[in-house]
Structure formats: structure tokens, C-alpha cells
């Protein structure tokens, strides 16, 4: 009986995995980043409601992202699909006065798909397809900082197979492999005397790995988690389409191939879950994101002048706190809330309009309801970027960036048995 | 998935992610294709053809001749402006251009030609003007006065007596039907863009970045009078900094360009007002002066060769006045004179008496209105011999009324060179002379070199390479 169940689960998993790529390629999307730099950490509606402070208590297939070591504690076969709707807008106030510039409001949907199966008492396998990094911003064509950025888009989709092993009833570990498909599409203005713009685009694959551990110090009472995701180098081979406003520059700015590379940062997360009462879960996570990998982007052309973007990213912390209350009066109902402080990855002197980063204060609320094999979770996150002064004028005009974003996440999950 | 941009309009035909609906549609598109379809579709458009003006290329790709080579201090052609230091004495060229320690990156022949050019206060009257392009031009679009406009500044007129040609090496060639006028300053403009010259494959012809900067109506330095006071945000400086190794190099380039831009101001004016070619439609504009000294002109390609009017009379065209008192024929053992005619066929046969026919020589001013010059007329005491090869040599004893010697025409200079006009592969050793012309001239040069290298010739005639202002050999035939 037990063997038959395992075989059935395995077949289900195979079916799910075959289904995953076509369903979840939709996850390639660009968004204004909602964690430091251009990291989009909040990948499920359930986690979103707790400010994604879930690494030590994640009980959904999205554990593939948050902490795969938790997967082995999730019985049966589980799958979740959902999406994060993001809407964001930035505003720039020039240092020397003058009219403010506002970006187009960016509205994005980031689909996610996760599936897991515990194929043995001590082993679970899982797959996740999601977007964890992205940039999407569109400034007016004629704005002050057009030579730095008119539009910037980085789209990624990660394919993340994972194995989770229970090494001890209270301790589990997991490893995974990340294959990241990425596409960039940047447009910036050419120098004033040249006029017009250049559009750069390309795609590539990058690869990385991840690992996690979960220690149940006191099961269902106190858990501690540690996860690591490696950096992923994305070496783009792309093309440039130069559109100089002054035709005299066209022969020297021929459309041509170009290369550039961006390294997605390592992420280290330390999380704690404490359950003072059976119906109340408190969680706290700290992310250390090694944005120092995002120090310099050299865009090299065959004949046109090369260009370098030098954000000089620095390692940044994110502090997350979340709470979940199981409402006893309505079994299956969960209410959630959370707070985030997110440190900027780019210093003021290096700030540019392609990624108007800033320290952020976020507030989250959420609700979840489960019934039988099904579960639905809805979360909302308000992301308030503290005003960020660009002070050097090196990567863009001097002035102050203001950004406000809203995230709404909805996840539907099914589990069997 | 991709936000495709219309090339002509520059407007987006789709906006990625502007709306949830758009994102959903895009998602569906992605979902139907493999991974690589996620790569944005970046248009790769054909490159327009450019009229080149790149002064920093090596060698420079710029129209020639050009006023930029005139040293404002001396008023003469000066190749050191381009960093090429030419010796004053053509005899030094062999040493500086050959061997492992050659200091000049040019041939001996080109060095000798440049020595001659540096003696001039403008370019030779028979110099064709050339402008390089990045592809072959459509000859049908090189319309004189419309797409190719030449304005004579002193004459304040459009020069219509010119011919244009698209050469196989991507050059536009402009030459006068006879010769450029002494002392004149010419501006040449080429109309480009929508309604101008086209490439042979129909592509649009545009200008160059340098030309774009020279078209600017305001100071490239944003008013700064020294590199140290340049504002980093000054647009032209910001532009040059992107392609310069250092800010100092960018500043130096900028100030050099600003000086040229200022020199172009009257050019845009005359080209617009007299030539009818507005600045915005000009793909390239340049100027060149013609030297002021009188010259006995020689250019077989436009018929400027000795004219045999009778079996005993030869006329040689001179542009500019000549002091008749200095027109004196060579007489063996009596006077060197400034005019020497040799029957090379007779001399080669060993008949020295017949080799130096006795002639009279005089200057006949032209009676054609508007042409300042005339002809040297050589009248033989006896008829010349039809079919014989004759050599004509004028020395620098021939002066204009102000006392200055006539200057040689370039072909005379090429024929008197010490260095070879062709290399071992048969190619021209002079950048401005085609392989075919070099091969033809090299045959004549070798023939005359036997004379010039013979010390007894100089002793007998007083003619040396350096004193020659006219040199030509031709088979005598009486024009019908």
C-alpha cells in the first residue's frame, strides 16, 4: 500500500513537472524590485501577508524559494499556483529645482508555480518556477535623466528543482539547482548633441545553487532556519539598436551586437519561528543580500563606444517580522501581518534612474483560508521607499527619488492526501 | 513579449507591462515559444553611407585638398599640422623614408611631393578635389550646382565649370573643366540626406560626427577660453569625453574643433547664400585655397598640355602673369635661358646639335576676358620633327612681374622626382595618385631621370631637378 502510494505520488510529480515549464514561463516579467536592489523576495500570497518572514515556518510548496529544508515536513503531494500583482511608480525631483518627473505607472503580474512531493518519509522533491529578480521602469523620453535611463527592464524566470532530506526528526536540509533565464531590455538617451536613443537587449541563461537547513528546536514551538542562495552570473549576448536623432552620427553608431553581464547576488537568510500559543505564530527573518556583486555593468560593443553602469552595489540587510493568527472561531482561517525594513543596495552617490533604490519600510497584511485539500491565500504589501537623494550626478541627474509600490499576492494551493 | 519600436516614427508600437492586460497577452506569447523567445527583438537597421570627415583617423579620412592644412602663421601648406614633419630639402626624403630607421611613414616620392607642396601658399590649380565616402556613390546624383556645389569666395559665384565623378574607391571627385583660379578660395558642399546624393545602392548619404559638430551654431566649448575652464556638462565636451582616453585629450580635441568651427562660419554663409545649400542639408563642407604664384599648367587629363599650333610652334598655358623679360630660350653654349626644348629622339640618337633646337620664346598674355594669364610661345628657327619625342623644361628663372618664380604644376614635380612612383607590386607610392596614373608617370619619370641624373646635362643646360618649374615630354604631332 505504501509503495503504491509512493508510485502514485511519483507519477503525479512527473506530470506536474512536465506541466510546469509551459505554465510558468509566464513568470518572466520585470518589476520594480520589492526587496533591496532588484530582488523580488515575496513570492507567495501566504508569505506576503507575513512580510515573507517565513523561512522557519513555511508550510507551503513555496518553501522551494523560502526554505527548501521545510519541504520534507510537508506530507503528500502539494502544488500551488498564484501571482503577485505589482503596481509601482517613481518620481524624481531635481536638486536644482524645476519640474518633477514621474515614471509611467508600472503594473505587472508575476505568476509563480511550486510543487512538492514527499517521496519517502525522509525525502521530498520539489520544483519551483518563479521570478525573483527584475527591473521595470519607464521614464518619459525627454526627461532630465534620459541619458542615464529612459526605460530599464530585467526579466528573469528561475527553474529551481530541489531535494529535501530529513536528517533527524528535528533537523532537515535541502539543496537545489537554479537555472535562470534572463532577458534585458534597456533604452537610454544618447548624448544631447547626438539626440535620439539606444535600445539594448539580449537574453541568456545563468546557473546557481541553493541550500537550506531547518532546525526544530522545539517542534511547533521554536524553529530556526538558515538558507543560502548562490550568486548567478548572467552574461548577456545581445544587440544594440542605435537611433541617433542627428543622422550624422548614424554611421558611427551602427546597430550592432553587444555584451554585458550582471551578477545576481547571493542571499543568506536567517529565520526564527516562535509559537507562544497554538493559534499564534511569530516569525522573524533577516536577509543578507550580497549586492556587492552588482558593482559594475560593462556594456561592450563591436564598434560603438563602450558604456559602463557603475552602481557600486553594497551588501544590504533586510529585516522582516511577521505574525499569523489561526482564528479558532472559523477553523481554516488565518489572519496575517508583517513589517519590513529593507536597506538600500545602492549608495546615494551611485544612485541612478535605472534602479532608484532606497531604504524601504513595508507593511503587510494577509488572510488565508483552507478547506479540505484546497487552500487560498491573499496578501498585501505596501512598500514605501524613503526619499533617496542622488548626490553625485555620475549615474544620473542629481535630485531625489520617491517611490511607492503596492503588491497583492494570491496563491491557490492543493494538497493530496 | 518585446516592445518593438517603429524605426521610422520612433514610437512604440506596444508597451510591455503597461497594463495587466498587456502583461497577460505577453505572457501567453512567451508561453507558446521556447526560452530564447524571451530575448527582446532588437532591430538591426542598415547603416547609412557617410561623407567622411575624420581628422583623427590614420591616415585622416577627410576631403582634400583642405584649408585645414594651411598654417595660419606662414600662410603655406604645412603637413606638420597633421603630425607629419616633412623636411625642407627633397634630397633628405630618401634617408627619412627608407631603411629600418625610416622616420616618415610615407614613400620617398610622397615625401618629395610634400616638400614641393609645402612651398605653396595654396593648392595647385589642377588639383582635383576629393571627398571620401563610406561606399560608392551614385554618379547620377552627383549633380553639379544642385547636389555638389562649389562656390568661389572671391568671385562670389557658384562654379559651374566643374565635373564630378564617383571613383571606385568610394570618393567623390570634383575637378574644374580647366583649372582652379589662382589665389581663389573655394568652398565645396555636398548635399546629403533625403534630397541629396545617394549611394550606388540607393542608400541615403549623411554627414559625419565631426561635420555635425562643425555645423553647430554655438560655441563647442560653451564659451570657455581654456581647457581648464571647460564645464563638464558642456554637451560637446561630454560627447568627446566618451571617446577620448583622457579628459585632457577630449579638451584639446574640443578646442581644435572649435577653431575649425569658427573657420567654417563664413563657409556656411557663402554656401547657403550663394550656393543655395543650407547647413542642415550639407553632408560635408570644406574649403581649399589655390596658390597665388603663376604656374605653367600641366594636366593631360583635362588637355592642359603643350599645344603644337604649327610644325615650328608650341604654346604652353600659363595661369597668372609672367614677366616677359624673364622668358628667354636656352642656346647651347651661349645662354642657359629659362626655356629649354629638347629633341629627345635626336639626342638619344647622338645628334646633340639637333637635340637642342634653336628657338625663340615669348609670353603672350591671354585676351580672353576674366582669365589672368597667357601662353609661353616657343617658335623654332627650323621646323620641329613630327613624331620625335620632345622635352620641355622651364626653369625658375621664369618670373612673374613681382619677381617671384613660377611654381611647378604637380605633374612636372612628379616627373622630376627621385623616388619611384610605383612600388614593386605596381601600386602607386603616393596616396593622392592612382595606380594607373602612377604607372604612366613612372615611365616618363624614368626616362627623364636619365637626363637629370647625368651631371653633364645640368652643366650643359643649367637645369636641375630643383630649378624646374615645368617638365614634360611628349611626341610632337601637329594638331589637325
Coordinates of N, CA and C in Angstrom, one line a residue, chain A residues 248, chain B residues 53 149 151 153 185-193 207-218 220 257-287:
Chain A
X248 N 23.9 62.4 -38.8 CA 25.4 62.4 -39.0 C 26.1 61.5 -38.1
Chain B
X53 N 34.6 62.7 -42.6 CA 35.4 63.8 -42.1 C 36.0 63.4 -40.8
X149 N 28.1 71.4 -54.8 CA 28.1 72.9 -55.1 C 29.5 73.4 -54.7
X151 N 31.6 77.0 -54.6 CA 31.5 78.4 -54.5 C 32.9 79.0 -54.5
X153 N 34.9 82.0 -53.4 CA 34.6 83.1 -52.4 C 34.9 84.5 -52.9
X185 N 39.7 81.1 -53.1 CA 39.3 80.2 -52.0 C 38.0 79.6 -52.4
X186 N 38.0 78.3 -52.4 CA 36.8 77.5 -52.8 C 36.1 76.8 -51.6
X187 N 34.8 76.9 -51.6 CA 34.1 76.1 -50.6 C 33.3 75.1 -51.4
X188 N 33.4 73.8 -51.0 CA 32.7 72.7 -51.7 C 31.7 72.1 -50.7
X189 N 30.4 72.0 -51.1 CA 29.4 71.4 -50.3 C 28.8 70.3 -51.0
X190 N 28.4 69.3 -50.3 CA 27.7 68.1 -50.9 C 26.4 68.0 -50.1
X191 N 25.3 68.0 -50.9 CA 24.0 67.9 -50.3 C 23.8 66.4 -50.0
X192 N 23.3 66.1 -48.8 CA 23.0 64.7 -48.4 C 21.6 64.6 -48.0
X193 N 21.3 63.5 -47.2 CA 20.0 63.2 -46.6 C 19.0 62.9 -47.7
X207 N 26.1 62.9 -43.1 CA 27.4 63.5 -42.8 C 28.1 62.6 -41.8
X208 N 29.0 63.3 -41.0 CA 29.8 62.6 -40.0 C 29.7 63.3 -38.7
X209 N 30.1 62.6 -37.6 CA 30.0 63.3 -36.3 C 30.9 64.6 -36.3
X210 N 32.0 64.6 -36.9 CA 32.8 65.8 -36.9 C 32.1 66.9 -37.7
X211 N 31.5 66.5 -38.8 CA 30.7 67.5 -39.5 C 29.6 68.0 -38.7
X212 N 28.9 67.1 -37.9 CA 27.8 67.6 -37.1 C 28.3 68.6 -36.1
X213 N 29.5 68.4 -35.5 CA 30.0 69.4 -34.6 C 30.3 70.7 -35.3
X214 N 30.8 70.6 -36.5 CA 31.2 71.8 -37.2 C 29.9 72.6 -37.6
X215 N 28.8 71.9 -37.7 CA 27.6 72.6 -38.0 C 27.0 73.4 -36.9
X216 N 27.4 73.1 -35.7 CA 26.8 73.8 -34.5 C 26.9 75.3 -34.7
X217 N 25.9 76.0 -34.3 CA 25.9 77.4 -34.4 C 26.4 78.1 -33.2
X218 N 26.6 77.4 -32.1 CA 27.1 78.0 -30.9 C 28.4 77.3 -30.5
X220 N 31.4 75.3 -29.3 CA 31.5 73.9 -28.8 C 32.1 73.9 -27.4
X257 N 38.6 71.6 -32.6 CA 37.4 71.6 -33.3 C 36.7 73.0 -33.3
X258 N 36.7 73.6 -32.2 CA 36.1 74.9 -32.1 C 36.8 75.9 -33.0
X259 N 38.1 75.8 -33.1 CA 38.8 76.7 -34.0 C 38.4 76.5 -35.5
X260 N 38.2 75.2 -35.8 CA 37.7 74.8 -37.2 C 36.3 75.3 -37.4
X261 N 35.5 75.1 -36.3 CA 34.1 75.5 -36.4 C 34.0 77.0 -36.7
X262 N 34.8 77.8 -36.1 CA 34.8 79.3 -36.3 C 35.2 79.6 -37.7
X263 N 36.2 78.8 -38.2 CA 36.6 79.0 -39.6 C 35.6 78.6 -40.6
X264 N 34.7 77.7 -40.2 CA 33.6 77.3 -41.1 C 32.4 78.3 -41.2
X265 N 32.4 79.2 -40.2 CA 31.2 80.1 -40.2 C 31.0 80.8 -41.5
X266 N 32.1 81.5 -42.1 CA 31.8 82.1 -43.4 C 31.5 81.1 -44.5
X267 N 32.0 79.9 -44.4 CA 31.7 78.8 -45.4 C 30.2 78.5 -45.4
X268 N 29.6 78.3 -44.2 CA 28.2 78.0 -44.2 C 27.4 79.2 -44.8
X269 N 27.9 80.4 -44.6 CA 27.2 81.6 -45.1 C 27.2 81.6 -46.6
X270 N 28.4 81.5 -47.2 CA 28.5 81.6 -48.7 C 27.8 80.4 -49.3
X271 N 27.9 79.2 -48.7 CA 27.3 78.1 -49.3 C 25.7 78.2 -49.2
X272 N 25.2 78.8 -48.2 CA 23.8 79.0 -48.1 C 23.3 80.1 -49.0
X273 N 24.0 81.3 -48.9 CA 23.5 82.4 -49.6 C 23.9 82.4 -51.1
X274 N 25.0 81.9 -51.4 CA 25.4 81.9 -52.9 C 25.2 80.5 -53.5
X275 N 25.5 79.5 -52.7 CA 25.4 78.2 -53.3 C 24.0 77.5 -53.2
X276 N 23.2 78.1 -52.3 CA 21.8 77.6 -52.1 C 21.8 76.2 -51.4
X277 N 22.9 76.0 -50.7 CA 22.9 74.7 -49.9 C 22.9 75.0 -48.4
X278 N 21.8 74.8 -47.8 CA 21.7 75.1 -46.4 C 22.5 74.2 -45.5
X279 N 22.9 74.7 -44.4 CA 23.8 74.0 -43.5 C 23.1 72.6 -43.2
X280 N 21.8 72.6 -42.9 CA 21.2 71.3 -42.5 C 21.2 70.3 -43.6
X281 N 21.3 70.7 -44.8 CA 21.3 69.7 -45.9 C 22.7 69.3 -46.4
X282 N 23.7 69.9 -45.7 CA 25.1 69.6 -46.2 C 25.7 68.4 -45.5
X283 N 26.0 67.4 -46.2 CA 26.6 66.2 -45.7 C 28.1 66.5 -45.4
X284 N 28.7 67.3 -46.2 CA 30.1 67.6 -46.0 C 30.4 69.0 -46.6
X285 N 31.2 69.7 -46.0 CA 31.6 71.1 -46.5 C 33.1 71.2 -46.2
X286 N 33.8 71.7 -47.2 CA 35.2 72.0 -46.9 C 35.7 73.1 -47.9
X287 N 36.8 73.6 -47.5 CA 37.3 74.7 -48.4 C 38.8 74.4 -48.7

